[in-house]
Short mmCIF file of C-alpha atoms in Angstrom, two decimals:
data_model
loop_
_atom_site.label_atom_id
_atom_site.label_comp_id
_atom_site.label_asym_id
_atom_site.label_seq_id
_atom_site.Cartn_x
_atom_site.Cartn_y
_atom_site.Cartn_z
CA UNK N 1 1.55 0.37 36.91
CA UNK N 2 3.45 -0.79 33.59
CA UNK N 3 2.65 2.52 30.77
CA UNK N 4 1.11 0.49 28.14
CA UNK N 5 2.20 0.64 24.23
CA UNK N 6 0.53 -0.27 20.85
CA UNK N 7 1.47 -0.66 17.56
CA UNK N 8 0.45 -0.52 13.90
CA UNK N 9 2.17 -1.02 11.27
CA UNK N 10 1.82 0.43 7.31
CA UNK N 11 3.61 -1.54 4.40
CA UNK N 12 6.06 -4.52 3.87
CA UNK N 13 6.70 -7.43 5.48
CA UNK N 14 9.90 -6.01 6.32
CA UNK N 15 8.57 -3.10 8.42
CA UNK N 16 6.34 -6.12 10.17
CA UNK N 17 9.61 -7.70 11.46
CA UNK N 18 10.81 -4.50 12.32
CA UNK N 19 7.56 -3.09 14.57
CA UNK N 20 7.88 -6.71 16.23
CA UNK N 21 11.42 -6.29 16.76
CA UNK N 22 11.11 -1.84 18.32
CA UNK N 23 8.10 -3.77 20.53
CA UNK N 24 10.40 -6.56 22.06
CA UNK N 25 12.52 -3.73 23.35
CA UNK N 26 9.79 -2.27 24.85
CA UNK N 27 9.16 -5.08 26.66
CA UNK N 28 12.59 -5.21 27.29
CA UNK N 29 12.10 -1.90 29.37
CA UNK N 30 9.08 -2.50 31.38
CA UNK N 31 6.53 -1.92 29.07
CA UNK N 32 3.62 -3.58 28.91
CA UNK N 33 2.16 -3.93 24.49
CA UNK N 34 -1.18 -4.13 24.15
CA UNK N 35 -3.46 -4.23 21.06
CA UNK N 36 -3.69 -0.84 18.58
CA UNK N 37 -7.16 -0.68 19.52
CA UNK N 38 -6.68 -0.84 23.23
CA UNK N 39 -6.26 2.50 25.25
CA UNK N 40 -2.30 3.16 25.67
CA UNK N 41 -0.30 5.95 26.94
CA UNK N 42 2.29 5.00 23.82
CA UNK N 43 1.19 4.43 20.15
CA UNK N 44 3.82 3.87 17.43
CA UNK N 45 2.60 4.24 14.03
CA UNK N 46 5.20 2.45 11.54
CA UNK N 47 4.94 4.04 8.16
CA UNK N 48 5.27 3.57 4.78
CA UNK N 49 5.52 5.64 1.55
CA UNK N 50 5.48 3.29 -1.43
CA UNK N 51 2.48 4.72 -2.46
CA UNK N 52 0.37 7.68 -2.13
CA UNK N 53 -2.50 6.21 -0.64
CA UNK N 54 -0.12 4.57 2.44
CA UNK N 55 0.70 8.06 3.14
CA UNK N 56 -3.03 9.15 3.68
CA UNK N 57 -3.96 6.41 5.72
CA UNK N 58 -1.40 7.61 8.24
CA UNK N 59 -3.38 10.50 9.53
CA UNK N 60 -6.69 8.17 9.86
CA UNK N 61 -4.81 5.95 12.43
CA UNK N 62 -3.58 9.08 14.08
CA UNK N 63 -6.97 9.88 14.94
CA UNK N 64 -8.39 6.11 15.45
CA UNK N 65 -5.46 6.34 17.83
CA UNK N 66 -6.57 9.76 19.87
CA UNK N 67 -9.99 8.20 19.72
CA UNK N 68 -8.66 6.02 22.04
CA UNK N 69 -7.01 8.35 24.10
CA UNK N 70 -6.57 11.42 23.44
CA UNK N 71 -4.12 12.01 26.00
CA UNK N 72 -1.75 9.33 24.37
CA UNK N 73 1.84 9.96 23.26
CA UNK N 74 2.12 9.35 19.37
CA UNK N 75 5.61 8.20 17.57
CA UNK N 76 6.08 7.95 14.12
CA UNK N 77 8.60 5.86 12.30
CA UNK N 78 9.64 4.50 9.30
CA UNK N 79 10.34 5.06 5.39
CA UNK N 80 7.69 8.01 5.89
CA UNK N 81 9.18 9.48 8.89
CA UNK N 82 12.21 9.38 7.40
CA UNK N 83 11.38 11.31 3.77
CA UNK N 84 8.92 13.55 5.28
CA UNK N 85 9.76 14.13 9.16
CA UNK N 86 8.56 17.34 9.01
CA UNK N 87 5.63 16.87 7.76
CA UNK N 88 4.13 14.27 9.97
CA UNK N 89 5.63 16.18 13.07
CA UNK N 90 2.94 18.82 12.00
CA UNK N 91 0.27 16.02 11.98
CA UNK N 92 -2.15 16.99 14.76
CA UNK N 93 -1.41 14.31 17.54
CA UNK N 94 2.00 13.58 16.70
CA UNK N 95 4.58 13.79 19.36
CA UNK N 96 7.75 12.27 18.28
CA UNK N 97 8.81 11.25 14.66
CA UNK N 98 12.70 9.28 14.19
CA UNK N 99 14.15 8.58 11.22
CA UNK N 100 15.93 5.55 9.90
CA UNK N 101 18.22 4.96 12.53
CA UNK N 102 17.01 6.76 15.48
CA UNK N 103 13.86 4.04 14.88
CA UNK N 104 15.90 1.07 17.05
CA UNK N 105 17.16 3.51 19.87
CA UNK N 106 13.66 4.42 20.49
CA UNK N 107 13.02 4.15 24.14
CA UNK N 108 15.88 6.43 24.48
CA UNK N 109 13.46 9.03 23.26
CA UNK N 110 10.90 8.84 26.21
CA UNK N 111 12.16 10.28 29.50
CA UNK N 112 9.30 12.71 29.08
CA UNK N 113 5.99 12.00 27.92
CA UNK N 114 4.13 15.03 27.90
CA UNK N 115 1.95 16.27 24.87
CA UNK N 116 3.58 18.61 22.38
CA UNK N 117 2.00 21.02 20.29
CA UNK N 118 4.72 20.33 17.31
CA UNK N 119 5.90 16.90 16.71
CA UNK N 120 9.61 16.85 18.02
CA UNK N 121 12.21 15.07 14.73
CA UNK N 122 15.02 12.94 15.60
CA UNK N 123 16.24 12.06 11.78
CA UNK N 124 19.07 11.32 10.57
CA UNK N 125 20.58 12.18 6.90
CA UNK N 126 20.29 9.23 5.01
CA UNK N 127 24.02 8.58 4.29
CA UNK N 128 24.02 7.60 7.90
CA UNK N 129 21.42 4.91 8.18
CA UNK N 130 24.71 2.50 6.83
CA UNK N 131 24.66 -0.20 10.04
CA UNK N 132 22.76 -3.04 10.38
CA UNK N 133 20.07 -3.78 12.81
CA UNK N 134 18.92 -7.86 12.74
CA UNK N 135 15.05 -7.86 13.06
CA UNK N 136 12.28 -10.52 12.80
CA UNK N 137 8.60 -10.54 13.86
CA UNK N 138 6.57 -13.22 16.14
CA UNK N 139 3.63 -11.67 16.33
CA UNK N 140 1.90 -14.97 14.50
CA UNK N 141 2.31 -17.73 15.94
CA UNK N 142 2.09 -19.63 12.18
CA UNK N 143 4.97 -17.51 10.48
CA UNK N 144 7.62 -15.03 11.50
CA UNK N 145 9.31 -12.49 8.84
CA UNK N 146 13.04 -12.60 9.29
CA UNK N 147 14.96 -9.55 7.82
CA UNK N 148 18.49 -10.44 6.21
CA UNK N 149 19.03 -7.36 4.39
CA UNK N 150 18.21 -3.74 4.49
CA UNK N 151 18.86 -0.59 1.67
CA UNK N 152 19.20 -0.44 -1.62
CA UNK N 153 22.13 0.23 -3.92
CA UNK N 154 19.43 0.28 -6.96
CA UNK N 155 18.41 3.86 -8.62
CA UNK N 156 15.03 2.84 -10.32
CA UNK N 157 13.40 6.28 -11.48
CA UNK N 158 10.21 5.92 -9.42
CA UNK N 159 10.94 4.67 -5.87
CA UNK N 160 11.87 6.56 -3.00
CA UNK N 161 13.37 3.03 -0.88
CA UNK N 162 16.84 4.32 -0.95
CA UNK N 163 16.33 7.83 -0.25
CA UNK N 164 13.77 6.14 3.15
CA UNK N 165 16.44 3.37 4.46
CA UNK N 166 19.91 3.68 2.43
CA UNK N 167 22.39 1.87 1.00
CA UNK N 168 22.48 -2.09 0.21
CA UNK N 169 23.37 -3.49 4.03
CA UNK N 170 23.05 -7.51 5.65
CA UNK N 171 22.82 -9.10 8.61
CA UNK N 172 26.00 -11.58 9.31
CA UNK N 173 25.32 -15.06 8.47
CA UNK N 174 26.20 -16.41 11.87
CA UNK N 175 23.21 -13.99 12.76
CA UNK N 176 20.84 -14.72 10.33
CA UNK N 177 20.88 -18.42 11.28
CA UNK N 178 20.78 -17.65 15.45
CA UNK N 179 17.37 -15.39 14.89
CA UNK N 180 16.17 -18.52 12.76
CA UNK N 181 16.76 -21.07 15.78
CA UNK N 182 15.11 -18.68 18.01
CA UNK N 183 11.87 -18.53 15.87
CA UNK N 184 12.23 -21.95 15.81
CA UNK N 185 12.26 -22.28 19.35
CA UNK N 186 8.99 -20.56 19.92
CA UNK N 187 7.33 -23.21 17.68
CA UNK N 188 6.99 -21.24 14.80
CA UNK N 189 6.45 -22.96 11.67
CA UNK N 190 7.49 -20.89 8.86
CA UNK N 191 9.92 -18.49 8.33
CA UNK N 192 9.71 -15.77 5.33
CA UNK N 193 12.90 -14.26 4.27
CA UNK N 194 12.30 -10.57 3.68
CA UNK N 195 14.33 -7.34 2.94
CA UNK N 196 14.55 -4.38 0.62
CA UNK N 197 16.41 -6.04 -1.66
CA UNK N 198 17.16 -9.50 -0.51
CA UNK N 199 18.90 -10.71 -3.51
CA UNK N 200 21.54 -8.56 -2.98
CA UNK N 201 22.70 -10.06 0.44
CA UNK N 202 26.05 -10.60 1.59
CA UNK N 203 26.92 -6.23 1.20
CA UNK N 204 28.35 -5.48 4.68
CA UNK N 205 27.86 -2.33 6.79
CA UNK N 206 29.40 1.16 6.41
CA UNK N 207 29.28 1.28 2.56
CA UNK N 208 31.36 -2.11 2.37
CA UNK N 209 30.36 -3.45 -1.74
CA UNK N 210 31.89 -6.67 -0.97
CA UNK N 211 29.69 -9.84 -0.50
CA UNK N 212 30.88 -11.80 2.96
CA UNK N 213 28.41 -14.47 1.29
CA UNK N 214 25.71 -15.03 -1.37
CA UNK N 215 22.21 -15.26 -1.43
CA UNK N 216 22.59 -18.91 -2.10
CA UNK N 217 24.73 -19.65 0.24
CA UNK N 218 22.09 -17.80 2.67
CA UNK N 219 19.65 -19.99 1.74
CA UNK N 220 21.85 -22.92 1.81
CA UNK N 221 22.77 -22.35 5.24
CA UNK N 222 19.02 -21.95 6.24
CA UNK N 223 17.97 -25.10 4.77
CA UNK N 224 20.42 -26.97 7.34
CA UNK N 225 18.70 -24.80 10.22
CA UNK N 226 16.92 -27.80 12.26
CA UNK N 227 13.52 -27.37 13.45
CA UNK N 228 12.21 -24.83 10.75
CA UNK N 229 9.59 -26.85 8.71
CA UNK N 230 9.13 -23.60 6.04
CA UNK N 231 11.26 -21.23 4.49
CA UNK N 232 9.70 -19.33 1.71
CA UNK N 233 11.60 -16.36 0.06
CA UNK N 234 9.63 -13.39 -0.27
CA UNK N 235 9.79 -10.89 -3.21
CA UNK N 236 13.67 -11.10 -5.26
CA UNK N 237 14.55 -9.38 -8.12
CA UNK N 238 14.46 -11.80 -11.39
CA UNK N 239 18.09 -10.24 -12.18
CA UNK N 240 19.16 -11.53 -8.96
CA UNK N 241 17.13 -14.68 -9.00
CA UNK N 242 19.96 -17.46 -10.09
CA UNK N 243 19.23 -20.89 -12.00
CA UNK N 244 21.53 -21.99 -8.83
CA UNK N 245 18.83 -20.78 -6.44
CA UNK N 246 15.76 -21.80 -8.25
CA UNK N 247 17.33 -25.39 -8.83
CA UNK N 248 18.35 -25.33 -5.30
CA UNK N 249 14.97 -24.42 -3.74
CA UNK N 250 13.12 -27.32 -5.92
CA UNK N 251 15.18 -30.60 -4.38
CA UNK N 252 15.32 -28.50 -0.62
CA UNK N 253 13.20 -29.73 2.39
CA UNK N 254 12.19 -26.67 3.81
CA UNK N 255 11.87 -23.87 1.18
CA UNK N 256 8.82 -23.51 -0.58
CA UNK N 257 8.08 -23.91 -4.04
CA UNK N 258 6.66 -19.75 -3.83
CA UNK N 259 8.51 -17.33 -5.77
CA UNK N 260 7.46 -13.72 -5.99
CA UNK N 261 9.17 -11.65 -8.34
CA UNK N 262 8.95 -7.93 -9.20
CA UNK N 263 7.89 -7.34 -13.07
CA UNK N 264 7.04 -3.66 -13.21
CA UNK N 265 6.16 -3.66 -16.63
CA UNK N 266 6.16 -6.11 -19.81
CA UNK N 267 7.58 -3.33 -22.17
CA UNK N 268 10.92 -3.14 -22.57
CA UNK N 269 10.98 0.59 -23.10
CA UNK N 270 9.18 1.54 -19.79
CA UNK N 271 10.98 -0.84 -17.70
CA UNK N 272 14.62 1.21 -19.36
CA UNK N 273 12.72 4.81 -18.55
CA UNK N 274 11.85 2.94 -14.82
CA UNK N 275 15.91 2.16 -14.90
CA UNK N 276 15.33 -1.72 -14.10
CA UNK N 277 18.11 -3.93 -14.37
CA UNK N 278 16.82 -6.43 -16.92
CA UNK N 279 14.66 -7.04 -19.65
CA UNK N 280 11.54 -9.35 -20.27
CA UNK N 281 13.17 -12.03 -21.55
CA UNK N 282 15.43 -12.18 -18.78
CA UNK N 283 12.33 -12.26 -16.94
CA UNK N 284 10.55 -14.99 -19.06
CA UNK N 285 13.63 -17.02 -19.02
CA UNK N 286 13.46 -16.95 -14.84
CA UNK N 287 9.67 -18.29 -14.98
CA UNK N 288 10.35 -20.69 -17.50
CA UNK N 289 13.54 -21.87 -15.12
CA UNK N 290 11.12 -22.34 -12.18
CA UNK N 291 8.49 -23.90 -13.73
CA UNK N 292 10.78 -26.31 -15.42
CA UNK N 293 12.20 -27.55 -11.53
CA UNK N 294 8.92 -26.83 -9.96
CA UNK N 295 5.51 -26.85 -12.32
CA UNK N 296 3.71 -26.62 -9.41
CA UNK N 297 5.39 -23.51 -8.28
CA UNK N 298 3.46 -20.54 -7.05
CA UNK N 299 4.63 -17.37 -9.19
CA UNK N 300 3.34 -13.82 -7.83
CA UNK N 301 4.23 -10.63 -9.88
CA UNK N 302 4.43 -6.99 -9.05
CA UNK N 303 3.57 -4.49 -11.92
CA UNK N 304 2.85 -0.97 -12.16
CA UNK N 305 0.46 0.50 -14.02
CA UNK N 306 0.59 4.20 -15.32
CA UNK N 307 4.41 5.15 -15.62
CA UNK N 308 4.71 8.39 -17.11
CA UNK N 309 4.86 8.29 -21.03
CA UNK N 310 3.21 5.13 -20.57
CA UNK N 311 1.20 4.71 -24.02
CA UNK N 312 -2.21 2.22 -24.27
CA UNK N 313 -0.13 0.46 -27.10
CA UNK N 314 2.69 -0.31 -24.24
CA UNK N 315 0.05 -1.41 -21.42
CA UNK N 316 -1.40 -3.60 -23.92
CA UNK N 317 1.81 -4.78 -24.37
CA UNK N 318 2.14 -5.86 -20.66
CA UNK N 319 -0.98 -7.25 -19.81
CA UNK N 320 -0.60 -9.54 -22.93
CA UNK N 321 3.00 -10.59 -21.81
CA UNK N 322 1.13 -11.56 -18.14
CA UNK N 323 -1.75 -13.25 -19.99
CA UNK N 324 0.65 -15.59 -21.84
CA UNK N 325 3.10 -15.81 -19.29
CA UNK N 326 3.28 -18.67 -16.74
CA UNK N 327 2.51 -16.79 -13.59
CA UNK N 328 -0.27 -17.37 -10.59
CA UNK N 329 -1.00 -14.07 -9.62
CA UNK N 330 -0.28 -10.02 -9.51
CA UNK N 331 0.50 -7.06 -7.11
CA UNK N 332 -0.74 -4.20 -9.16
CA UNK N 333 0.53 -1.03 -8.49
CA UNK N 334 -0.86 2.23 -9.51
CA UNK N 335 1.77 4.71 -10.64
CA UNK N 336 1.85 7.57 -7.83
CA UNK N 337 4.20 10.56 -7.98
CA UNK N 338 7.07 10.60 -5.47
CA UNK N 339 8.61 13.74 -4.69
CA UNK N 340 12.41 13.91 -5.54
CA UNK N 341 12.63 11.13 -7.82
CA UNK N 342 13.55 11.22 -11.61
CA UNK N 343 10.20 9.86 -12.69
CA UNK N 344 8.16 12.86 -10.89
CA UNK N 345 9.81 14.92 -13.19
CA UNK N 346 9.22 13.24 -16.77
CA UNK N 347 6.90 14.28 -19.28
CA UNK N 348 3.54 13.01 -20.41
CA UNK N 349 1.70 11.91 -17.34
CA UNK N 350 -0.91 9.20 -17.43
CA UNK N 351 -4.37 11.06 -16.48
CA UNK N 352 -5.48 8.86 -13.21
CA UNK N 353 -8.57 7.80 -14.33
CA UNK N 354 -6.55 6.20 -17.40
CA UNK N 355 -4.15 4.05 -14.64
CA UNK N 356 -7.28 3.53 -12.71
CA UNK N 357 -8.91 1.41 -15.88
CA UNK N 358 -5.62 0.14 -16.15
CA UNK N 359 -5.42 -1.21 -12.84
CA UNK N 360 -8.39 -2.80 -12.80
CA UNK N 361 -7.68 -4.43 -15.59
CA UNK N 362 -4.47 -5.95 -14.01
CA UNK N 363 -6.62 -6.68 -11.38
CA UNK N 364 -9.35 -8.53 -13.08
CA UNK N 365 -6.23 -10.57 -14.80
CA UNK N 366 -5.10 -11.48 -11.44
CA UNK N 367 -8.49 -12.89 -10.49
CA UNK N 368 -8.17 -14.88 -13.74
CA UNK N 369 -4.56 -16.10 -12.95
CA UNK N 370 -4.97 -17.10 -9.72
CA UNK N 371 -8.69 -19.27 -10.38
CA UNK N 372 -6.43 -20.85 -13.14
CA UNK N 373 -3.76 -22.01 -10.40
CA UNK N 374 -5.82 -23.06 -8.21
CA UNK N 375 -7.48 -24.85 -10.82
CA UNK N 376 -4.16 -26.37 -12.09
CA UNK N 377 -3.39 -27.48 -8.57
CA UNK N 378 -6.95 -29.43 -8.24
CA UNK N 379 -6.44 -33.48 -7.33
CA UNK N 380 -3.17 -32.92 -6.08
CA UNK N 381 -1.57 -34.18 -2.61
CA UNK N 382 0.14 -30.99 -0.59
CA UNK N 383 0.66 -29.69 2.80
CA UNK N 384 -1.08 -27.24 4.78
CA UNK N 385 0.01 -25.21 7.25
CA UNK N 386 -3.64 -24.10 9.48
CA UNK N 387 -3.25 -20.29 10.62
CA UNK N 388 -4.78 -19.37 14.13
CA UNK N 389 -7.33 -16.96 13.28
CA UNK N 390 -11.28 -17.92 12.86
CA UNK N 391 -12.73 -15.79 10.54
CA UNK N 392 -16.50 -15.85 10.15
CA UNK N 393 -16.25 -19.29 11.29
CA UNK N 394 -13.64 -20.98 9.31
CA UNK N 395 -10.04 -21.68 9.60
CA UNK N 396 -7.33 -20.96 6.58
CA UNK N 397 -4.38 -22.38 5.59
CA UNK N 398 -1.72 -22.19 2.81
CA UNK N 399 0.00 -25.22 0.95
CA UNK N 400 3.55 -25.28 0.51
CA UNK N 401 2.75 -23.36 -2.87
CA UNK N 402 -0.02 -20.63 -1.74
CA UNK N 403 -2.96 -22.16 -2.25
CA UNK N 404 -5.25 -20.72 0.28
CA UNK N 405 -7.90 -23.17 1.69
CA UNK N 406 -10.43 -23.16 4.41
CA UNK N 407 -12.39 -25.56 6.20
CA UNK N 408 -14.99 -25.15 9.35
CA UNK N 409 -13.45 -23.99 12.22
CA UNK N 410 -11.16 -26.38 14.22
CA UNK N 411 -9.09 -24.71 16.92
CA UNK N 412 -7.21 -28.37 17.34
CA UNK N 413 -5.52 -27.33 13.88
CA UNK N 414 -4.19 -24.27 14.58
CA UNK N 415 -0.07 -23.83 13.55
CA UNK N 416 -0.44 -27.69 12.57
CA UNK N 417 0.94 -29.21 9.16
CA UNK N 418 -1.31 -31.73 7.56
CA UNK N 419 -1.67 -33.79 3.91
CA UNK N 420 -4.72 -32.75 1.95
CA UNK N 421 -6.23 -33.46 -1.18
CA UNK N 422 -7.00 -30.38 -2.83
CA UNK N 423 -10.51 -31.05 -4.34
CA UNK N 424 -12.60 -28.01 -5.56
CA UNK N 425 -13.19 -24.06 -5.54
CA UNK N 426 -15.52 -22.74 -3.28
CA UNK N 427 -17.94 -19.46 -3.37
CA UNK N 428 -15.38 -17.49 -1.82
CA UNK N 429 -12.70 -18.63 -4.76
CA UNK N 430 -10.72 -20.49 -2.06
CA UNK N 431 -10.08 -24.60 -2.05
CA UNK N 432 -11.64 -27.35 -0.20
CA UNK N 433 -10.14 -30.31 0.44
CA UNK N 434 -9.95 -33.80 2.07
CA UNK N 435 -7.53 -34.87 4.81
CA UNK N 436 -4.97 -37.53 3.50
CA UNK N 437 -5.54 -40.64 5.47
CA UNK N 438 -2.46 -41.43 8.17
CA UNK N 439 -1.90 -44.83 6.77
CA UNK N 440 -1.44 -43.11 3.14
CA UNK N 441 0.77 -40.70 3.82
CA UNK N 442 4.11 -39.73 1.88
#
């Protein structure tokens, strides 16, 4: 009998194509992967630690995970495993926890299998997790998330990323572009680019600062890939974000008119305490760029709320910048402490009920921003590509620029591109639509 293994995965997109990636070379091995809420005799818990709350919900899978047998070896990986090995080893349950690099070599780890009463560390210091390992997911058969960069080079005062995977790394572009065909080959539709920070690709391996190639010529490159009918770039930084790029993406084939960009915060002061690499008007000047190419462009935001020394005036001063501002939607983060950076350590924190009422705030503008969008986007032609999931009866879909529509469910449609009309909002805020007519089409 084949020892089963499951899954689950905390955080980014990029630790999505990486859990897809470890579970390939557990098939690789004999293994047989099964669903997280299936009994195994393996579960690998992928973690996260952007936030505080992504570090809680690890010990509730732990246990939805012995619920299902108790008996069952548990691994943990990841950015978590990696800042706090100790910690999780002394999670009740835990068996194994690798760090940053030990996370690919995995199977290594499992010549025995018996229960522990102290989770056993393999982690590495973080000056060594310098090599590259290529991943991508195909768990979905609508999208895959390709990784093209790892690392960060970047020292902003409240994130813990570089001290979790290192320094500033990429994949080769010779590899990039072989791990697109073969999502391509498995009839995958779309392809998201993802990384730490994947602006900053061409870095080699082994602390090398010089760029092999650029992030436009990565995308360049991509677009030529045959077969791949989406490429959408996930979240860049608006410093690394190049008029080049943006004016590229708008006459390309296959990349999406979808940007998401990382804000932080719309006061100029907080984002020089947070040690970002740019200003506002750098950042209005990249929105105004896109929507100038592309004003039917998708534009998602990140922004935290709460940043120590963060005064009402200076919140007011960002969620007036995002009302005015051209943008379709927000990630809102609420400011959480992270042990051994510089921000932990500042003066004046924000009470948490304070970035609570903050966040929701955000959050209510986000509702606001998006309705407007989709609004904006009403009586317009665009293409949807139909996910595979029914939900309560219905099947979803995303245009080319994130709307999100539904329609009854129709298993025929499933990974298939088709023309709509976008016509109204529905109950659930998402659009309906009407099929373009063959005989009409573009």
């Amino acid at each position: 009998m084949k020892k089963k293994v499951a899954f689950y995965t905390l955080g980014c997109k990029l630790n999505y194509s990486e859990t897809s990636t470890i579970a390939r070379s557990f098939t690789n091995s004999g293994y047989e992967n099964v669903d997280f809420e299936q009994r195994a005799d393996i579960y690998v818990i992928n973690t996260c630690s952007v936030t505080e709350n992504a570090d809680k919900r690890f010990k509730t899978i732990v246990k939805k995970a012995q619920k299902s047998n108790p008996e069952a070896f548990l691994i943990a990986i990841g950015c978590y495993a990696q800042l706090k090995p100790e910690e999780l080893a002394a999670v009740d349950g835990v068996d194994l926890v690798l760090g940053a690099t030990e996370k690919f070599k995995i199977t290594d780890y499992l010549n025995d299998l018996s229960k522990n009463d102290h989770g056993e560390v393999h982690s590495c210091e973080i000056q060594e997790a310098d090599f590259y390992v290529g991943s991508y997911s195909l768990g979905d058969r609508t999208r895959a998330f390709l990784k093209v960069q790892d690392g960060c080079d970047y020292k902003c005062t409240y994130c813990t990323i570089p001290l979790a995977r290192g320094i500033s790394r990429s994949d080769t572009l010779s590899n990039v572009l072989d791990n697109a065909r073969e999502i391509s080959a498995q009839g995958i539709k779309e392809i998201v680019l993802t990384g730490v920070n994947i602006g900053d690709y061409g870095k080699g391996e082994f602390g090398n600062k010089r760029h092999e190639h650029t992030f436009l010529q990565l995308v360049q490159a991509l677009d030529k890939v045959e077969g791949v009918e989406r490429l959408r770039i996930s979240s860049i930084e608006p410093n690394l974000l190049k008029d080049e790029t943006i004016r590229f993406v708008s006459k390309s084939s296959s990349f999406v008119p979808h940007f998401h960009i990382p804000l932080q915060s719309g006061c100029n002061e907080i984002l020089k305490r947070m040690r970002r690499r740019y200003m506002r008007e750098l950042y209005s000047n990249r929105v105004a760029s896109i929507k100038k190419f592309m004003p039917h462009a998708c534009i998602g935001v990140d922004v935290i709320v709460g940043f120590p020394g963060e005064t009402e005036e200076q919140f007011l001063e960002t969620y007036n910048y995002l009302n005015e501002l051209e943008v379709s939607y927000l990630h809102v983060f609420t400011y959480s402490e992270r042990a051994n950076t510089e921000a932990a350590q500042m003066a004046d924190p924000v009470p948490f009920k304070i970035r609570q009422k903050r966040s929701k705030m955000l959050r209510g503008l986000s509702v606001k921003k998006r309705r407007a969008f989709y609004e904006s986007q009403l009586g317009s032609i665009r293409t949807v590509l139909f996910e595979g999931e029914n939900k309560e009866g219905y099947i979803h879909g995303f245009t080319e620029n994130y709307v999100k529509v539904r329609m009854p469910w129709d298993p025929g449609l499933c990974n298939t591109l088709h023309e709509v009309e976008l016509k109204e909002i529905d109950e659930e805020g998402l659009v309906r639509f009407d099929f373009v007519p063959e005989k009409i089409r573009v």
